[in-house]
Amino acid sequence: MENFILYEEIGKGSKTVVYKGRRKGTINFVAILCTDKCKRAEITNWVRLTHDIRHKNIVTFYEWYETSNHLWLVVELCTGKEFSINQMYSMTISQFDSMGAATQAG
């Protein structure tokens, strides 16, 4: 994650936070999701499923990182008038949060 600059928090779930950020040395902004390592299985599955998907209606996955306490996903930053930032990433945040709840319940 040392290659990225985090700006402001743009979304939040129970165990996932979304930041606006950019790769150092570039002007392209991205969304950076930070989630607990306890969600490793869910994140791995999400990365596997979205790795090669390219579609105008699906948030593009770029890369992911692991630090001592968190998993970090770098995805397309969605901006626009139709949806707020929270709405754009709420599905991803909800998926991670609900997968953790389902895993704990099972």
mmCIF file of the C-alpha atoms, coordinates in Angstrom:
data_MODEL
# 
_entry.id   MODEL 
# 
loop_
_atom_site.group_PDB 
_atom_site.id 
_atom_site.type_symbol 
_atom_site.label_atom_id 
_atom_site.label_alt_id 
_atom_site.label_comp_id 
_atom_site.label_asym_id 
_atom_site.label_entity_id 
_atom_site.label_seq_id 
_atom_site.pdbx_PDB_ins_code 
_atom_site.Cartn_x 
_atom_site.Cartn_y 
_atom_site.Cartn_z 
_atom_site.occupancy 
_atom_site.B_iso_or_equiv 
_atom_site.pdbx_formal_charge 
_atom_site.auth_seq_id 
_atom_site.auth_comp_id 
_atom_site.auth_asym_id 
_atom_site.auth_atom_id 
_atom_site.pdbx_PDB_model_num 
ATOM 1   C CA . MET A 1 1   ? 0.000   0.000   0.000   1.00 0.00 ? 1   MET A CA 1 
ATOM 2   C CA . GLU A 1 2   ? 3.032   2.264   0.106   1.00 0.00 ? 2   GLU A CA 1 
ATOM 3   C CA . ASN A 1 3   ? 2.377   3.049   -3.575  1.00 0.00 ? 3   ASN A CA 1 
ATOM 4   C CA . PHE A 1 4   ? -0.962  4.718   -2.813  1.00 0.00 ? 4   PHE A CA 1 
ATOM 5   C CA . ILE A 1 5   ? -2.119  7.963   -1.240  1.00 0.00 ? 5   ILE A CA 1 
ATOM 6   C CA . LEU A 1 6   ? -5.407  7.801   0.686   1.00 0.00 ? 6   LEU A CA 1 
ATOM 7   C CA . TYR A 1 7   ? -7.584  10.889  0.683   1.00 0.00 ? 7   TYR A CA 1 
ATOM 8   C CA . GLU A 1 8   ? -11.002 10.980  2.329   1.00 0.00 ? 8   GLU A CA 1 
ATOM 9   C CA . GLU A 1 9   ? -13.292 8.199   3.519   1.00 0.00 ? 9   GLU A CA 1 
ATOM 10  C CA . ILE A 1 10  ? -16.174 7.845   1.048   1.00 0.00 ? 10  ILE A CA 1 
ATOM 11  C CA . GLY A 1 11  ? -18.068 4.839   2.409   1.00 0.00 ? 11  GLY A CA 1 
ATOM 12  C CA . LYS A 1 12  ? -18.256 2.547   5.411   1.00 0.00 ? 12  LYS A CA 1 
ATOM 13  C CA . GLY A 1 13  ? -19.720 -0.797  6.467   1.00 0.00 ? 13  GLY A CA 1 
ATOM 14  C CA . SER A 1 14  ? -19.339 -2.726  9.709   1.00 0.00 ? 14  SER A CA 1 
ATOM 15  C CA . LYS A 1 15  ? -15.922 -4.148  8.741   1.00 0.00 ? 15  LYS A CA 1 
ATOM 16  C CA . THR A 1 16  ? -15.129 -2.382  5.455   1.00 0.00 ? 16  THR A CA 1 
ATOM 17  C CA . VAL A 1 17  ? -14.124 1.224   4.779   1.00 0.00 ? 17  VAL A CA 1 
ATOM 18  C CA . VAL A 1 18  ? -13.855 2.792   1.303   1.00 0.00 ? 18  VAL A CA 1 
ATOM 19  C CA . TYR A 1 19  ? -11.374 5.583   0.623   1.00 0.00 ? 19  TYR A CA 1 
ATOM 20  C CA . LYS A 1 20  ? -10.759 7.815   -2.345  1.00 0.00 ? 20  LYS A CA 1 
ATOM 21  C CA . GLY A 1 21  ? -7.115  7.425   -3.291  1.00 0.00 ? 21  GLY A CA 1 
ATOM 22  C CA . ARG A 1 22  ? -4.587  7.392   -6.089  1.00 0.00 ? 22  ARG A CA 1 
ATOM 23  C CA . ARG A 1 23  ? -1.379  5.647   -7.027  1.00 0.00 ? 23  ARG A CA 1 
ATOM 24  C CA . LYS A 1 24  ? 1.675   7.802   -6.306  1.00 0.00 ? 24  LYS A CA 1 
ATOM 25  C CA . GLY A 1 25  ? 3.018   9.456   -9.431  1.00 0.00 ? 25  GLY A CA 1 
ATOM 26  C CA . THR A 1 26  ? -0.319  9.384   -11.260 1.00 0.00 ? 26  THR A CA 1 
ATOM 27  C CA . ILE A 1 27  ? -3.352  11.631  -11.463 1.00 0.00 ? 27  ILE A CA 1 
ATOM 28  C CA . ASN A 1 28  ? -5.877  8.790   -11.741 1.00 0.00 ? 28  ASN A CA 1 
ATOM 29  C CA . PHE A 1 29  ? -8.123  8.380   -8.712  1.00 0.00 ? 29  PHE A CA 1 
ATOM 30  C CA . VAL A 1 30  ? -9.317  4.976   -7.495  1.00 0.00 ? 30  VAL A CA 1 
ATOM 31  C CA . ALA A 1 31  ? -11.477 3.598   -4.708  1.00 0.00 ? 31  ALA A CA 1 
ATOM 32  C CA . ILE A 1 32  ? -9.544  1.678   -2.069  1.00 0.00 ? 32  ILE A CA 1 
ATOM 33  C CA . LEU A 1 33  ? -11.493 -0.733  0.122   1.00 0.00 ? 33  LEU A CA 1 
ATOM 34  C CA . CYS A 1 34  ? -9.990  -1.679  3.471   1.00 0.00 ? 34  CYS A CA 1 
ATOM 35  C CA . THR A 1 35  ? -11.425 -4.732  5.217   1.00 0.00 ? 35  THR A CA 1 
ATOM 36  C CA . ASP A 1 36  ? -10.507 -6.995  8.127   1.00 0.00 ? 36  ASP A CA 1 
ATOM 37  C CA . LYS A 1 37  ? -8.331  -10.016 7.401   1.00 0.00 ? 37  LYS A CA 1 
ATOM 38  C CA . CYS A 1 38  ? -11.080 -12.231 8.823   1.00 0.00 ? 38  CYS A CA 1 
ATOM 39  C CA . LYS A 1 39  ? -12.793 -11.735 5.450   1.00 0.00 ? 39  LYS A CA 1 
ATOM 40  C CA . ARG A 1 40  ? -9.935  -13.357 3.511   1.00 0.00 ? 40  ARG A CA 1 
ATOM 41  C CA . ALA A 1 41  ? -12.062 -16.190 2.066   1.00 0.00 ? 41  ALA A CA 1 
ATOM 42  C CA . GLU A 1 42  ? -14.782 -13.796 0.913   1.00 0.00 ? 42  GLU A CA 1 
ATOM 43  C CA . ILE A 1 43  ? -12.291 -11.349 -0.575  1.00 0.00 ? 43  ILE A CA 1 
ATOM 44  C CA . THR A 1 44  ? -10.413 -14.122 -2.357  1.00 0.00 ? 44  THR A CA 1 
ATOM 45  C CA . ASN A 1 45  ? -13.652 -15.379 -3.886  1.00 0.00 ? 45  ASN A CA 1 
ATOM 46  C CA . TRP A 1 46  ? -14.722 -11.833 -4.901  1.00 0.00 ? 46  TRP A CA 1 
ATOM 47  C CA . VAL A 1 47  ? -11.320 -11.203 -6.513  1.00 0.00 ? 47  VAL A CA 1 
ATOM 48  C CA . ARG A 1 48  ? -11.489 -14.518 -8.366  1.00 0.00 ? 48  ARG A CA 1 
ATOM 49  C CA . LEU A 1 49  ? -14.961 -13.718 -9.700  1.00 0.00 ? 49  LEU A CA 1 
ATOM 50  C CA . THR A 1 50  ? -14.308 -10.109 -10.704 1.00 0.00 ? 50  THR A CA 1 
ATOM 51  C CA . HIS A 1 51  ? -10.665 -10.307 -11.812 1.00 0.00 ? 51  HIS A CA 1 
ATOM 52  C CA . ASP A 1 52  ? -11.328 -10.504 -15.568 1.00 0.00 ? 52  ASP A CA 1 
ATOM 53  C CA . ILE A 1 53  ? -14.746 -8.838  -15.780 1.00 0.00 ? 53  ILE A CA 1 
ATOM 54  C CA . ARG A 1 54  ? -14.823 -5.649  -17.848 1.00 0.00 ? 54  ARG A CA 1 
ATOM 55  C CA . HIS A 1 55  ? -18.273 -4.097  -18.239 1.00 0.00 ? 55  HIS A CA 1 
ATOM 56  C CA . LYS A 1 56  ? -19.524 -0.516  -18.096 1.00 0.00 ? 56  LYS A CA 1 
ATOM 57  C CA . ASN A 1 57  ? -22.041 -1.394  -15.351 1.00 0.00 ? 57  ASN A CA 1 
ATOM 58  C CA . ILE A 1 58  ? -19.633 -3.293  -13.091 1.00 0.00 ? 58  ILE A CA 1 
ATOM 59  C CA . VAL A 1 59  ? -16.979 -1.678  -10.894 1.00 0.00 ? 59  VAL A CA 1 
ATOM 60  C CA . THR A 1 60  ? -13.574 -2.669  -12.308 1.00 0.00 ? 60  THR A CA 1 
ATOM 61  C CA . PHE A 1 61  ? -11.198 -4.518  -9.988  1.00 0.00 ? 61  PHE A CA 1 
ATOM 62  C CA . TYR A 1 62  ? -7.524  -3.507  -10.346 1.00 0.00 ? 62  TYR A CA 1 
ATOM 63  C CA . GLU A 1 63  ? -5.452  -5.150  -7.614  1.00 0.00 ? 63  GLU A CA 1 
ATOM 64  C CA . TRP A 1 64  ? -5.322  -6.109  -3.947  1.00 0.00 ? 64  TRP A CA 1 
ATOM 65  C CA . TYR A 1 65  ? -2.812  -6.007  -1.109  1.00 0.00 ? 65  TYR A CA 1 
ATOM 66  C CA . GLU A 1 66  ? -2.385  -7.546  2.302   1.00 0.00 ? 66  GLU A CA 1 
ATOM 67  C CA . THR A 1 67  ? -0.942  -5.755  5.317   1.00 0.00 ? 67  THR A CA 1 
ATOM 68  C CA . SER A 1 68  ? -0.484  -7.108  8.833   1.00 0.00 ? 68  SER A CA 1 
ATOM 69  C CA . ASN A 1 69  ? -4.082  -6.312  9.870   1.00 0.00 ? 69  ASN A CA 1 
ATOM 70  C CA . HIS A 1 70  ? -6.077  -5.648  6.692   1.00 0.00 ? 70  HIS A CA 1 
ATOM 71  C CA . LEU A 1 71  ? -6.837  -6.593  3.112   1.00 0.00 ? 71  LEU A CA 1 
ATOM 72  C CA . TRP A 1 72  ? -6.910  -3.698  0.640   1.00 0.00 ? 72  TRP A CA 1 
ATOM 73  C CA . LEU A 1 73  ? -8.711  -3.778  -2.710  1.00 0.00 ? 73  LEU A CA 1 
ATOM 74  C CA . VAL A 1 74  ? -8.095  -1.188  -5.407  1.00 0.00 ? 74  VAL A CA 1 
ATOM 75  C CA . VAL A 1 75  ? -11.100 -0.731  -7.685  1.00 0.00 ? 75  VAL A CA 1 
ATOM 76  C CA . GLU A 1 76  ? -12.521 1.778   -10.127 1.00 0.00 ? 76  GLU A CA 1 
ATOM 77  C CA . LEU A 1 77  ? -13.629 5.060   -8.562  1.00 0.00 ? 77  LEU A CA 1 
ATOM 78  C CA . CYS A 1 78  ? -17.211 5.708   -9.635  1.00 0.00 ? 78  CYS A CA 1 
ATOM 79  C CA . THR A 1 79  ? -18.397 9.278   -9.789  1.00 0.00 ? 79  THR A CA 1 
ATOM 80  C CA . GLY A 1 80  ? -21.467 10.832  -11.299 1.00 0.00 ? 80  GLY A CA 1 
ATOM 81  C CA . LYS A 1 81  ? -24.771 12.513  -10.703 1.00 0.00 ? 81  LYS A CA 1 
ATOM 82  C CA . GLU A 1 82  ? -27.047 9.468   -10.659 1.00 0.00 ? 82  GLU A CA 1 
ATOM 83  C CA . PHE A 1 83  ? -25.673 7.801   -7.546  1.00 0.00 ? 83  PHE A CA 1 
ATOM 84  C CA . SER A 1 84  ? -23.823 8.926   -4.486  1.00 0.00 ? 84  SER A CA 1 
ATOM 85  C CA . ILE A 1 85  ? -20.447 7.395   -3.760  1.00 0.00 ? 85  ILE A CA 1 
ATOM 86  C CA . ASN A 1 86  ? -21.967 5.438   -0.863  1.00 0.00 ? 86  ASN A CA 1 
ATOM 87  C CA . GLN A 1 87  ? -24.584 3.924   -3.172  1.00 0.00 ? 87  GLN A CA 1 
ATOM 88  C CA . MET A 1 88  ? -21.969 2.938   -5.740  1.00 0.00 ? 88  MET A CA 1 
ATOM 89  C CA . TYR A 1 89  ? -19.940 0.898   -3.259  1.00 0.00 ? 89  TYR A CA 1 
ATOM 90  C CA . SER A 1 90  ? -22.708 -0.161  -0.878  1.00 0.00 ? 90  SER A CA 1 
ATOM 91  C CA . MET A 1 91  ? -23.228 -3.435  -2.743  1.00 0.00 ? 91  MET A CA 1 
ATOM 92  C CA . THR A 1 92  ? -19.582 -4.413  -2.370  1.00 0.00 ? 92  THR A CA 1 
ATOM 93  C CA . ILE A 1 93  ? -19.475 -3.320  1.265   1.00 0.00 ? 93  ILE A CA 1 
ATOM 94  C CA . SER A 1 94  ? -22.771 -5.129  1.972   1.00 0.00 ? 94  SER A CA 1 
ATOM 95  C CA . GLN A 1 95  ? -21.489 -8.292  0.312   1.00 0.00 ? 95  GLN A CA 1 
ATOM 96  C CA . PHE A 1 96  ? -18.363 -8.364  2.460   1.00 0.00 ? 96  PHE A CA 1 
ATOM 97  C CA . ASP A 1 97  ? -20.286 -7.557  5.651   1.00 0.00 ? 97  ASP A CA 1 
ATOM 98  C CA . SER A 1 98  ? -23.090 -10.073 5.017   1.00 0.00 ? 98  SER A CA 1 
ATOM 99  C CA . MET A 1 99  ? -20.652 -12.826 4.016   1.00 0.00 ? 99  MET A CA 1 
ATOM 100 C CA . GLY A 1 100 ? -18.940 -12.426 7.360   1.00 0.00 ? 100 GLY A CA 1 
ATOM 101 C CA . ALA A 1 101 ? -22.272 -12.618 9.196   1.00 0.00 ? 101 ALA A CA 1 
ATOM 102 C CA . ALA A 1 102 ? -23.285 -15.724 7.233   1.00 0.00 ? 102 ALA A CA 1 
ATOM 103 C CA . THR A 1 103 ? -19.947 -17.372 7.974   1.00 0.00 ? 103 THR A CA 1 
ATOM 104 C CA . GLN A 1 104 ? -20.295 -16.661 11.693  1.00 0.00 ? 104 GLN A CA 1 
ATOM 105 C CA . ALA A 1 105 ? -23.897 -17.946 11.775  1.00 0.00 ? 105 ALA A CA 1 
ATOM 106 C CA . GLY A 1 106 ? -23.016 -21.191 9.940   1.00 0.00 ? 106 GLY A CA 1 
# 
